[in-house]
């Protein structure tokens, strides 16, 4: 079993590296978008799937990272790497500031507040504060500087940036299952009272998981801006937040495979069936209803408990 798993992983790595040299520009763009939204969905899963925080305004932090990156590059001519790091750090800080006063909220109450914050964010960037966001038109024709003489705006370069970022996220999320923090948020999600009774601090772990999720969303927003060379408010609205929420629910909360599969269904299949792309939300909505009846835990439910048991037995 381990040999087959190793062969699969090696084959996947080889295919991922070779793909941009064999695919045309259209498919390269599609798969790059898939990688970016898979990373974004995983950041949503950290908050919703693993920590059990019903936040439906995640596109706001995606937008904060994207706009931070665009403004620093376009207006202040900041170094590409510094702008990238700033996009995640600022999203992290804003996420921490936002969740601190509402950390006591749970379930539907938190969901409603997060939606309201997403609406506020869209109104702010539409009003073009200090002439930085470009209003409803957004920021276009961003001129990205080279890094060490390398042009990172080419399609292949952005593909590899997105691939590396997603790979790092998958590795971190896999290891999260065996970490003290990962176990803490898992137990808080499944039995808040029991977890609290054994010394797990709900507020601290909630703050940390939410702010880390927003930071990862900010980094993803920077890569998104790098790919398209532009940002506009409609990419970060409520519809996007609902879509990300649905991807995690349908794929399977806390499941790496489920979240990536949900992203594939939502962002790649419409391109394969482009002539029917306008019906993707209708199909996705119908699939959600059917899956919630047939597989209420998602397409690929999380096996966190199974992994933990097996890990302990091997020791």
PDB file of C-alpha atoms in Angstrom:
ATOM      1  CA  UNK A   1       0.000   0.000   0.000  1.00  0.00           C
ATOM      2  CA  UNK A   2       2.822   2.401   0.910  1.00  0.00           C
ATOM      3  CA  UNK A   3       4.642   1.534  -2.355  1.00  0.00           C
ATOM      4  CA  UNK A   4       1.542   2.339  -4.429  1.00  0.00           C
ATOM      5  CA  UNK A   5       1.082   5.595  -2.525  1.00  0.00           C
ATOM      6  CA  UNK A   6       4.718   6.569  -3.167  1.00  0.00           C
ATOM      7  CA  UNK A   7       4.400   5.766  -6.864  1.00  0.00           C
ATOM      8  CA  UNK A   8       1.235   7.877  -7.093  1.00  0.00           C
ATOM      9  CA  UNK A   9       2.889  10.856  -5.362  1.00  0.00           C
ATOM     10  CA  UNK A  10       6.007  10.644  -7.575  1.00  0.00           C
ATOM     11  CA  UNK A  11       3.846  10.386 -10.705  1.00  0.00           C
ATOM     12  CA  UNK A  12       1.776  13.372  -9.580  1.00  0.00           C
ATOM     13  CA  UNK A  13       4.927  15.457  -9.009  1.00  0.00           C
ATOM     14  CA  UNK A  14       6.323  14.555 -12.440  1.00  0.00           C
ATOM     15  CA  UNK A  15       3.004  15.365 -14.157  1.00  0.00           C
ATOM     16  CA  UNK A  16       2.700  18.664 -12.274  1.00  0.00           C
ATOM     17  CA  UNK A  17       6.195  19.745 -13.311  1.00  0.00           C
ATOM     18  CA  UNK A  18       5.776  18.645 -16.917  1.00  0.00           C
ATOM     19  CA  UNK A  19       2.255  20.001 -17.430  1.00  0.00           C
ATOM     20  CA  UNK A  20       3.091  23.680 -18.229  1.00  0.00           C
ATOM     21  CA  UNK A  21       5.530  22.588 -20.945  1.00  0.00           C
ATOM     22  CA  UNK A  22       2.921  20.435 -22.683  1.00  0.00           C
ATOM     23  CA  UNK A  23      -0.310  22.409 -22.196  1.00  0.00           C
ATOM     24  CA  UNK A  24      -1.460  25.379 -24.243  1.00  0.00           C
ATOM     25  CA  UNK A  25      -1.920  28.806 -22.656  1.00  0.00           C
ATOM     26  CA  UNK A  26      -5.674  28.338 -22.129  1.00  0.00           C
ATOM     27  CA  UNK A  27      -5.333  25.151 -20.102  1.00  0.00           C
ATOM     28  CA  UNK A  28      -2.302  26.512 -18.286  1.00  0.00           C
ATOM     29  CA  UNK A  29      -4.416  29.467 -17.155  1.00  0.00           C
ATOM     30  CA  UNK A  30      -7.306  27.185 -16.123  1.00  0.00           C
ATOM     31  CA  UNK A  31      -5.123  24.902 -14.013  1.00  0.00           C
ATOM     32  CA  UNK A  32      -3.319  27.863 -12.447  1.00  0.00           C
ATOM     33  CA  UNK A  33      -6.702  29.270 -11.434  1.00  0.00           C
ATOM     34  CA  UNK A  34      -7.601  25.858 -10.010  1.00  0.00           C
ATOM     35  CA  UNK A  35      -4.394  25.814  -7.930  1.00  0.00           C
ATOM     36  CA  UNK A  36      -5.077  29.315  -6.597  1.00  0.00           C
ATOM     37  CA  UNK A  37      -8.688  28.570  -5.655  1.00  0.00           C
ATOM     38  CA  UNK A  38      -7.708  25.221  -4.124  1.00  0.00           C
ATOM     39  CA  UNK A  39      -5.316  27.094  -1.832  1.00  0.00           C
ATOM     40  CA  UNK A  40      -8.023  29.647  -1.057  1.00  0.00           C
ATOM     41  CA  UNK A  41     -10.540  26.889  -0.285  1.00  0.00           C
ATOM     42  CA  UNK A  42      -8.034  25.221   2.052  1.00  0.00           C
ATOM     43  CA  UNK A  43      -7.635  28.493   3.943  1.00  0.00           C
ATOM     44  CA  UNK A  44     -11.437  28.583   4.288  1.00  0.00           C
ATOM     45  CA  UNK A  45     -11.345  24.947   5.433  1.00  0.00           C
ATOM     46  CA  UNK A  46      -8.939  25.796   8.252  1.00  0.00           C
ATOM     47  CA  UNK A  47     -11.567  28.169   9.630  1.00  0.00           C
ATOM     48  CA  UNK A  48     -14.749  26.281   8.762  1.00  0.00           C
ATOM     49  CA  UNK A  49     -13.771  22.626   8.468  1.00  0.00           C
ATOM     50  CA  UNK A  50     -11.113  22.239  11.128  1.00  0.00           C
ATOM     51  CA  UNK A  51     -11.976  24.955  13.652  1.00  0.00           C
ATOM     52  CA  UNK A  52     -15.743  24.853  13.054  1.00  0.00           C
ATOM     53  CA  UNK A  53     -16.050  28.644  12.780  1.00  0.00           C
ATOM     54  CA  UNK A  54     -18.988  29.485  10.521  1.00  0.00           C
ATOM     55  CA  UNK A  55     -17.402  32.405   8.698  1.00  0.00           C
ATOM     56  CA  UNK A  56     -18.929  33.197   5.307  1.00  0.00           C
ATOM     57  CA  UNK A  57     -16.996  36.349   4.513  1.00  0.00           C
ATOM     58  CA  UNK A  58     -13.706  34.735   3.540  1.00  0.00           C
ATOM     59  CA  UNK A  59     -13.535  36.456   0.155  1.00  0.00           C
ATOM     60  CA  UNK A  60     -12.963  39.707   2.068  1.00  0.00           C
ATOM     61  CA  UNK A  61      -9.523  38.538   3.240  1.00  0.00           C
ATOM     62  CA  UNK A  62      -8.777  37.214  -0.233  1.00  0.00           C
ATOM     63  CA  UNK A  63      -9.545  40.731  -1.447  1.00  0.00           C
ATOM     64  CA  UNK A  64      -7.507  42.420   1.294  1.00  0.00           C
ATOM     65  CA  UNK A  65      -4.444  40.431   0.225  1.00  0.00           C
ATOM     66  CA  UNK A  66      -5.069  41.119  -3.463  1.00  0.00           C
ATOM     67  CA  UNK A  67      -5.597  44.871  -2.996  1.00  0.00           C
ATOM     68  CA  UNK A  68      -2.651  45.189  -0.603  1.00  0.00           C
ATOM     69  CA  UNK A  69      -0.385  43.530  -3.153  1.00  0.00           C
ATOM     70  CA  UNK A  70      -1.730  45.632  -6.033  1.00  0.00           C
ATOM     71  CA  UNK A  71      -1.535  48.955  -4.154  1.00  0.00           C
ATOM     72  CA  UNK A  72       1.995  48.361  -2.848  1.00  0.00           C
ATOM     73  CA  UNK A  73       3.237  47.403  -6.316  1.00  0.00           C
ATOM     74  CA  UNK A  74       1.274  49.898  -8.412  1.00  0.00           C
ATOM     75  CA  UNK A  75       1.310  52.960  -6.154  1.00  0.00           C
ATOM     76  CA  UNK A  76       4.401  52.619  -3.973  1.00  0.00           C
ATOM     77  CA  UNK A  77       6.676  50.504  -6.218  1.00  0.00           C
ATOM     78  CA  UNK A  78       7.442  48.096  -3.395  1.00  0.00           C
ATOM     79  CA  UNK A  79       9.596  45.015  -3.931  1.00  0.00           C
ATOM     80  CA  UNK A  80       7.563  42.013  -5.126  1.00  0.00           C
ATOM     81  CA  UNK A  81       8.564  39.760  -2.226  1.00  0.00           C
ATOM     82  CA  UNK A  82       7.901  42.447   0.403  1.00  0.00           C
ATOM     83  CA  UNK A  83       4.483  43.181  -1.140  1.00  0.00           C
ATOM     84  CA  UNK A  84       3.675  39.458  -1.090  1.00  0.00           C
ATOM     85  CA  UNK A  85       4.601  39.116   2.578  1.00  0.00           C
ATOM     86  CA  UNK A  86       2.687  42.296   3.440  1.00  0.00           C
ATOM     87  CA  UNK A  87      -0.479  40.960   1.788  1.00  0.00           C
ATOM     88  CA  UNK A  88      -0.551  37.993   4.167  1.00  0.00           C
ATOM     89  CA  UNK A  89       0.538  39.902   7.264  1.00  0.00           C
ATOM     90  CA  UNK A  90      -2.036  42.677   6.797  1.00  0.00           C
ATOM     91  CA  UNK A  91      -4.791  40.101   6.221  1.00  0.00           C
ATOM     92  CA  UNK A  92      -3.647  38.321   9.386  1.00  0.00           C
ATOM     93  CA  UNK A  93      -3.715  41.532  11.455  1.00  0.00           C
ATOM     94  CA  UNK A  94      -7.136  42.584  10.154  1.00  0.00           C
ATOM     95  CA  UNK A  95      -8.479  39.077  10.783  1.00  0.00           C
ATOM     96  CA  UNK A  96      -7.182  39.201  14.345  1.00  0.00           C
ATOM     97  CA  UNK A  97      -8.696  42.647  14.936  1.00  0.00           C
ATOM     98  CA  UNK A  98     -12.039  41.544  13.517  1.00  0.00           C
ATOM     99  CA  UNK A  99     -12.420  38.276  15.399  1.00  0.00           C
ATOM    100  CA  UNK A 100     -11.249  39.477  18.818  1.00  0.00           C
ATOM    101  CA  UNK A 101     -14.449  41.376  19.779  1.00  0.00           C
ATOM    102  CA  UNK A 102     -16.742  38.700  18.278  1.00  0.00           C
ATOM    103  CA  UNK A 103     -14.873  35.560  19.361  1.00  0.00           C
ATOM    104  CA  UNK A 104     -17.704  34.629  21.717  1.00  0.00           C
ATOM    105  CA  UNK A 105     -20.161  34.316  18.805  1.00  0.00           C
ATOM    106  CA  UNK A 106     -20.897  30.846  17.450  1.00  0.00           C
ATOM    107  CA  UNK A 107     -22.803  29.234  14.592  1.00  0.00           C
ATOM    108  CA  UNK A 108     -25.298  31.333  12.641  1.00  0.00           C
ATOM    109  CA  UNK A 109     -24.507  34.510  14.603  1.00  0.00           C
ATOM    110  CA  UNK A 110     -20.881  34.486  13.475  1.00  0.00           C
ATOM    111  CA  UNK A 111     -21.975  33.679   9.916  1.00  0.00           C
ATOM    112  CA  UNK A 112     -24.254  36.720   9.728  1.00  0.00           C
ATOM    113  CA  UNK A 113     -21.575  39.035  11.153  1.00  0.00           C
ATOM    114  CA  UNK A 114     -18.957  37.762   8.682  1.00  0.00           C
ATOM    115  CA  UNK A 115     -21.328  38.370   5.763  1.00  0.00           C
ATOM    116  CA  UNK A 116     -21.946  41.898   7.008  1.00  0.00           C
ATOM    117  CA  UNK A 117     -18.200  42.547   7.177  1.00  0.00           C
ATOM    118  CA  UNK A 118     -17.810  41.319   3.598  1.00  0.00           C
ATOM    119  CA  UNK A 119     -20.481  43.815   2.473  1.00  0.00           C
ATOM    120  CA  UNK A 120     -18.685  46.626   4.341  1.00  0.00           C
ATOM    121  CA  UNK A 121     -15.395  45.703   2.660  1.00  0.00           C
ATOM    122  CA  UNK A 122     -16.950  45.853  -0.828  1.00  0.00           C
ATOM    123  CA  UNK A 123     -18.507  49.250  -0.054  1.00  0.00           C
ATOM    124  CA  UNK A 124     -15.156  50.581   1.146  1.00  0.00           C
ATOM    125  CA  UNK A 125     -13.193  49.582  -1.952  1.00  0.00           C
ATOM    126  CA  UNK A 126     -16.026  50.789  -4.207  1.00  0.00           C
ATOM    127  CA  UNK A 127     -15.721  54.241  -2.615  1.00  0.00           C
ATOM    128  CA  UNK A 128     -12.018  54.409  -3.537  1.00  0.00           C
ATOM    129  CA  UNK A 129     -10.590  55.572  -0.156  1.00  0.00           C
ATOM    130  CA  UNK A 130      -7.617  57.966  -0.589  1.00  0.00           C
ATOM    131  CA  UNK A 131      -7.705  57.196  -4.313  1.00  0.00           C
ATOM    132  CA  UNK A 132      -6.015  53.834  -3.746  1.00  0.00           C
ATOM    133  CA  UNK A 133      -8.496  51.136  -4.790  1.00  0.00           C
ATOM    134  CA  UNK A 134      -9.768  52.525  -8.091  1.00  0.00           C
ATOM    135  CA  UNK A 135     -13.420  52.381  -7.044  1.00  0.00           C
ATOM    136  CA  UNK A 136     -15.774  50.023  -8.931  1.00  0.00           C
ATOM    137  CA  UNK A 137     -13.274  49.743 -11.798  1.00  0.00           C
ATOM    138  CA  UNK A 138     -10.515  48.394  -9.566  1.00  0.00           C
ATOM    139  CA  UNK A 139      -6.804  48.525 -10.372  1.00  0.00           C
ATOM    140  CA  UNK A 140      -5.680  47.497 -13.844  1.00  0.00           C
ATOM    141  CA  UNK A 141      -2.473  47.206 -15.873  1.00  0.00           C
ATOM    142  CA  UNK A 142      -0.293  46.583 -12.837  1.00  0.00           C
ATOM    143  CA  UNK A 143       3.409  46.667 -13.737  1.00  0.00           C
ATOM    144  CA  UNK A 144       5.181  44.005 -11.703  1.00  0.00           C
ATOM    145  CA  UNK A 145       8.935  44.438 -11.159  1.00  0.00           C
ATOM    146  CA  UNK A 146      11.326  41.587 -11.885  1.00  0.00           C
ATOM    147  CA  UNK A 147      12.993  39.717  -9.005  1.00  0.00           C
ATOM    148  CA  UNK A 148      16.729  39.174  -9.414  1.00  0.00           C
ATOM    149  CA  UNK A 149      16.373  39.698 -13.134  1.00  0.00           C
ATOM    150  CA  UNK A 150      13.631  37.063 -13.366  1.00  0.00           C
ATOM    151  CA  UNK A 151      10.212  37.877 -14.825  1.00  0.00           C
ATOM    152  CA  UNK A 152       7.611  36.266 -12.553  1.00  0.00           C
ATOM    153  CA  UNK A 153       4.612  37.419 -14.581  1.00  0.00           C
ATOM    154  CA  UNK A 154       4.841  34.744 -17.269  1.00  0.00           C
ATOM    155  CA  UNK A 155       2.178  32.019 -17.356  1.00  0.00           C
ATOM    156  CA  UNK A 156       4.642  29.233 -16.488  1.00  0.00           C
ATOM    157  CA  UNK A 157       6.217  31.205 -13.651  1.00  0.00           C
ATOM    158  CA  UNK A 158       2.832  31.972 -12.055  1.00  0.00           C
ATOM    159  CA  UNK A 159       1.820  28.309 -12.448  1.00  0.00           C
ATOM    160  CA  UNK A 160       4.881  27.151 -10.519  1.00  0.00           C
ATOM    161  CA  UNK A 161       4.379  29.836  -7.851  1.00  0.00           C
ATOM    162  CA  UNK A 162       0.776  28.673  -7.348  1.00  0.00           C
ATOM    163  CA  UNK A 163       1.847  25.003  -7.412  1.00  0.00           C
ATOM    164  CA  UNK A 164       4.568  25.518  -4.806  1.00  0.00           C
ATOM    165  CA  UNK A 165       2.254  27.552  -2.573  1.00  0.00           C
ATOM    166  CA  UNK A 166      -0.513  24.927  -2.743  1.00  0.00           C
ATOM    167  CA  UNK A 167       1.987  22.111  -2.122  1.00  0.00           C
ATOM    168  CA  UNK A 168       3.307  23.860   0.984  1.00  0.00           C
ATOM    169  CA  UNK A 169      -0.257  24.391   2.222  1.00  0.00           C
ATOM    170  CA  UNK A 170      -1.158  20.721   1.670  1.00  0.00           C
ATOM    171  CA  UNK A 171       1.963  19.612   3.563  1.00  0.00           C
ATOM    172  CA  UNK A 172       1.221  21.980   6.441  1.00  0.00           C
ATOM    173  CA  UNK A 173      -2.417  20.918   6.632  1.00  0.00           C
ATOM    174  CA  UNK A 174      -1.440  17.246   6.607  1.00  0.00           C
ATOM    175  CA  UNK A 175       0.987  17.790   9.476  1.00  0.00           C
ATOM    176  CA  UNK A 176      -1.624  19.877  11.280  1.00  0.00           C
ATOM    177  CA  UNK A 177      -3.548  16.672  12.046  1.00  0.00           C
ATOM    178  CA  UNK A 178      -0.695  15.442  14.238  1.00  0.00           C
ATOM    179  CA  UNK A 179       0.109  18.750  15.932  1.00  0.00           C
ATOM    180  CA  UNK A 180      -1.080  19.913  19.338  1.00  0.00           C
ATOM    181  CA  UNK A 181      -2.871  22.859  17.767  1.00  0.00           C
ATOM    182  CA  UNK A 182      -4.555  20.659  15.155  1.00  0.00           C
ATOM    183  CA  UNK A 183      -5.870  18.256  17.784  1.00  0.00           C
ATOM    184  CA  UNK A 184      -7.041  21.156  19.943  1.00  0.00           C
ATOM    185  CA  UNK A 185      -9.183  22.780  17.229  1.00  0.00           C
ATOM    186  CA  UNK A 186     -10.500  19.347  16.188  1.00  0.00           C
ATOM    187  CA  UNK A 187     -11.745  18.583  19.698  1.00  0.00           C
ATOM    188  CA  UNK A 188     -13.141  22.098  20.124  1.00  0.00           C
ATOM    189  CA  UNK A 189     -15.037  21.684  16.873  1.00  0.00           C
ATOM    190  CA  UNK A 190     -16.545  18.335  17.826  1.00  0.00           C
ATOM    191  CA  UNK A 191     -17.144  18.808  21.556  1.00  0.00           C
ATOM    192  CA  UNK A 192     -16.569  22.329  22.817  1.00  0.00           C
ATOM    193  CA  UNK A 193     -17.493  21.625  26.449  1.00  0.00           C
ATOM    194  CA  UNK A 194     -15.429  18.438  26.752  1.00  0.00           C
ATOM    195  CA  UNK A 195     -12.395  20.105  25.144  1.00  0.00           C
ATOM    196  CA  UNK A 196     -12.668  23.060  27.501  1.00  0.00           C
ATOM    197  CA  UNK A 197     -12.919  20.734  30.502  1.00  0.00           C
ATOM    198  CA  UNK A 198      -9.510  19.167  29.720  1.00  0.00           C
ATOM    199  CA  UNK A 199      -7.748  22.527  29.528  1.00  0.00           C
ATOM    200  CA  UNK A 200      -8.043  23.499  25.865  1.00  0.00           C
ATOM    201  CA  UNK A 201      -8.525  27.263  25.546  1.00  0.00           C
ATOM    202  CA  UNK A 202     -11.393  27.984  23.114  1.00  0.00           C
ATOM    203  CA  UNK A 203     -10.756  31.709  22.615  1.00  0.00           C
ATOM    204  CA  UNK A 204      -7.024  31.374  21.968  1.00  0.00           C
ATOM    205  CA  UNK A 205      -7.385  28.531  19.482  1.00  0.00           C
ATOM    206  CA  UNK A 206     -10.301  30.267  17.750  1.00  0.00           C
ATOM    207  CA  UNK A 207      -8.294  33.470  17.376  1.00  0.00           C
ATOM    208  CA  UNK A 208      -5.277  31.604  16.051  1.00  0.00           C
ATOM    209  CA  UNK A 209      -7.127  29.402  13.544  1.00  0.00           C
ATOM    210  CA  UNK A 210      -9.179  32.302  12.159  1.00  0.00           C
ATOM    211  CA  UNK A 211      -6.223  34.676  11.818  1.00  0.00           C
ATOM    212  CA  UNK A 212      -4.032  31.984  10.211  1.00  0.00           C
ATOM    213  CA  UNK A 213      -6.807  31.233   7.718  1.00  0.00           C
ATOM    214  CA  UNK A 214      -7.097  34.912   6.833  1.00  0.00           C
ATOM    215  CA  UNK A 215      -3.318  35.193   6.408  1.00  0.00           C
ATOM    216  CA  UNK A 216      -3.275  32.282   3.954  1.00  0.00           C
ATOM    217  CA  UNK A 217      -6.185  33.879   2.083  1.00  0.00           C
ATOM    218  CA  UNK A 218      -4.150  37.103   1.868  1.00  0.00           C
ATOM    219  CA  UNK A 219      -1.171  35.303   0.356  1.00  0.00           C
ATOM    220  CA  UNK A 220      -3.497  33.607  -2.131  1.00  0.00           C
ATOM    221  CA  UNK A 221      -4.939  37.002  -3.068  1.00  0.00           C
ATOM    222  CA  UNK A 222      -1.433  38.218  -3.952  1.00  0.00           C
ATOM    223  CA  UNK A 223      -0.892  35.249  -6.295  1.00  0.00           C
ATOM    224  CA  UNK A 224      -4.315  35.916  -7.839  1.00  0.00           C
ATOM    225  CA  UNK A 225      -3.286  39.519  -8.553  1.00  0.00           C
ATOM    226  CA  UNK A 226      -0.001  38.322 -10.030  1.00  0.00           C
ATOM    227  CA  UNK A 227      -1.874  36.028 -12.415  1.00  0.00           C
ATOM    228  CA  UNK A 228      -4.438  38.513 -13.701  1.00  0.00           C
ATOM    229  CA  UNK A 229      -2.476  41.749 -13.340  1.00  0.00           C
ATOM    230  CA  UNK A 230      -5.627  43.464 -12.074  1.00  0.00           C
ATOM    231  CA  UNK A 231      -8.103  43.506  -9.177  1.00  0.00           C
ATOM    232  CA  UNK A 232     -11.740  44.610  -9.013  1.00  0.00           C
ATOM    233  CA  UNK A 233     -14.456  44.463  -6.315  1.00  0.00           C
ATOM    234  CA  UNK A 234     -16.686  41.836  -7.979  1.00  0.00           C
ATOM    235  CA  UNK A 235     -14.023  39.149  -7.476  1.00  0.00           C
ATOM    236  CA  UNK A 236     -14.317  39.447  -3.684  1.00  0.00           C
ATOM    237  CA  UNK A 237     -18.051  39.829  -3.083  1.00  0.00           C
ATOM    238  CA  UNK A 238     -20.587  37.799  -1.152  1.00  0.00           C
ATOM    239  CA  UNK A 239     -21.106  35.414  -4.079  1.00  0.00           C
ATOM    240  CA  UNK A 240     -17.444  34.404  -3.878  1.00  0.00           C
ATOM    241  CA  UNK A 241     -17.673  33.909  -0.109  1.00  0.00           C
ATOM    242  CA  UNK A 242     -20.768  31.711  -0.469  1.00  0.00           C
ATOM    243  CA  UNK A 243     -19.034  29.718  -3.193  1.00  0.00           C
ATOM    244  CA  UNK A 244     -15.978  29.054  -1.008  1.00  0.00           C
ATOM    245  CA  UNK A 245     -18.229  28.069   1.892  1.00  0.00           C
ATOM    246  CA  UNK A 246     -20.114  25.661  -0.377  1.00  0.00           C
ATOM    247  CA  UNK A 247     -16.909  24.109  -1.777  1.00  0.00           C
ATOM    248  CA  UNK A 248     -15.802  23.135   1.740  1.00  0.00           C
ATOM    249  CA  UNK A 249     -19.238  21.801   2.746  1.00  0.00           C
ATOM    250  CA  UNK A 250     -19.702  19.751  -0.431  1.00  0.00           C
ATOM    251  CA  UNK A 251     -16.112  18.498  -0.617  1.00  0.00           C
ATOM    252  CA  UNK A 252     -15.962  17.539   3.052  1.00  0.00           C
ATOM    253  CA  UNK A 253     -15.102  19.687   6.044  1.00  0.00           C
ATOM    254  CA  UNK A 254     -11.550  19.121   7.256  1.00  0.00           C
ATOM    255  CA  UNK A 255     -10.733  16.916   4.247  1.00  0.00           C
ATOM    256  CA  UNK A 256      -7.774  17.832   2.024  1.00  0.00           C
ATOM    257  CA  UNK A 257      -8.958  15.621  -0.842  1.00  0.00           C
ATOM    258  CA  UNK A 258     -12.543  16.848  -0.470  1.00  0.00           C
ATOM    259  CA  UNK A 259     -11.667  20.541  -0.610  1.00  0.00           C
ATOM    260  CA  UNK A 260      -9.379  20.116  -3.634  1.00  0.00           C
ATOM    261  CA  UNK A 261     -12.020  17.963  -5.376  1.00  0.00           C
ATOM    262  CA  UNK A 262     -14.679  20.604  -4.661  1.00  0.00           C
ATOM    263  CA  UNK A 263     -12.432  23.282  -6.156  1.00  0.00           C
ATOM    264  CA  UNK A 264     -11.908  21.147  -9.260  1.00  0.00           C
ATOM    265  CA  UNK A 265     -15.635  20.638  -9.732  1.00  0.00           C
ATOM    266  CA  UNK A 266     -16.368  24.328  -9.282  1.00  0.00           C
ATOM    267  CA  UNK A 267     -13.522  25.942 -11.195  1.00  0.00           C
ATOM    268  CA  UNK A 268     -12.284  23.418 -13.774  1.00  0.00           C
ATOM    269  CA  UNK A 269     -15.345  21.465 -14.916  1.00  0.00           C
ATOM    270  CA  UNK A 270     -17.151  24.656 -16.087  1.00  0.00           C
ATOM    271  CA  UNK A 271     -14.202  25.264 -18.420  1.00  0.00           C
ATOM    272  CA  UNK A 272     -14.394  21.722 -19.779  1.00  0.00           C
ATOM    273  CA  UNK A 273     -18.104  22.190 -20.431  1.00  0.00           C
ATOM    274  CA  UNK A 274     -17.783  25.848 -21.366  1.00  0.00           C
ATOM    275  CA  UNK A 275     -20.985  25.883 -23.429  1.00  0.00           C
ATOM    276  CA  UNK A 276     -22.913  25.033 -20.240  1.00  0.00           C
ATOM    277  CA  UNK A 277     -20.820  27.183 -17.888  1.00  0.00           C
ATOM    278  CA  UNK A 278     -23.730  29.526 -17.154  1.00  0.00           C
ATOM    279  CA  UNK A 279     -25.515  26.646 -15.450  1.00  0.00           C
ATOM    280  CA  UNK A 280     -22.647  25.839 -13.076  1.00  0.00           C
ATOM    281  CA  UNK A 281     -24.315  27.375 -10.017  1.00  0.00           C
ATOM    282  CA  UNK A 282     -27.556  25.559 -10.824  1.00  0.00           C
ATOM    283  CA  UNK A 283     -25.715  22.238 -11.156  1.00  0.00           C
ATOM    284  CA  UNK A 284     -23.618  22.944  -8.076  1.00  0.00           C
ATOM    285  CA  UNK A 285     -26.729  23.808  -6.047  1.00  0.00           C
ATOM    286  CA  UNK A 286     -28.471  20.620  -7.152  1.00  0.00           C
ATOM    287  CA  UNK A 287     -25.327  18.624  -6.340  1.00  0.00           C
ATOM    288  CA  UNK A 288     -25.262  20.160  -2.856  1.00  0.00           C
ATOM    289  CA  UNK A 289     -28.842  19.094  -2.175  1.00  0.00           C
ATOM    290  CA  UNK A 290     -28.216  15.550  -3.428  1.00  0.00           C
ATOM    291  CA  UNK A 291     -24.916  15.197  -1.565  1.00  0.00           C
ATOM    292  CA  UNK A 292     -26.367  16.457   1.702  1.00  0.00           C
ATOM    293  CA  UNK A 293     -28.937  13.663   1.449  1.00  0.00           C
ATOM    294  CA  UNK A 294     -26.642  10.883   0.234  1.00  0.00           C
ATOM    295  CA  UNK A 295     -23.365  11.964   1.889  1.00  0.00           C
ATOM    296  CA  UNK A 296     -24.140  14.484   4.639  1.00  0.00           C
ATOM    297  CA  UNK A 297     -20.460  14.704   5.641  1.00  0.00           C
ATOM    298  CA  UNK A 298     -19.361  15.686   2.148  1.00  0.00           C
ATOM    299  CA  UNK A 299     -18.017  13.996  -0.964  1.00  0.00           C
ATOM    300  CA  UNK A 300     -14.785  12.933   0.778  1.00  0.00           C
ATOM    301  CA  UNK A 301     -15.382  13.120   4.549  1.00  0.00           C
ATOM    302  CA  UNK A 302     -12.477  13.872   6.853  1.00  0.00           C
ATOM    303  CA  UNK A 303     -10.704  10.825   8.305  1.00  0.00           C
ATOM    304  CA  UNK A 304      -8.872  12.755  10.980  1.00  0.00           C
ATOM    305  CA  UNK A 305      -9.892  10.366  13.759  1.00  0.00           C
ATOM    306  CA  UNK A 306      -8.890   7.341  11.663  1.00  0.00           C
ATOM    307  CA  UNK A 307      -5.446   8.794  11.005  1.00  0.00           C
ATOM    308  CA  UNK A 308      -4.957   9.572  14.661  1.00  0.00           C
ATOM    309  CA  UNK A 309      -5.898   6.031  15.710  1.00  0.00           C
ATOM    310  CA  UNK A 310      -3.661   4.443  13.097  1.00  0.00           C
ATOM    311  CA  UNK A 311      -0.797   6.773  14.021  1.00  0.00           C
ATOM    312  CA  UNK A 312      -1.053   5.744  17.679  1.00  0.00           C
ATOM    313  CA  UNK A 313      -1.250   2.045  16.823  1.00  0.00           C
ATOM    314  CA  UNK A 314       1.937   2.272  14.741  1.00  0.00           C
ATOM    315  CA  UNK A 315       3.737   3.789  17.721  1.00  0.00           C
TER     316      UNK A 315
END
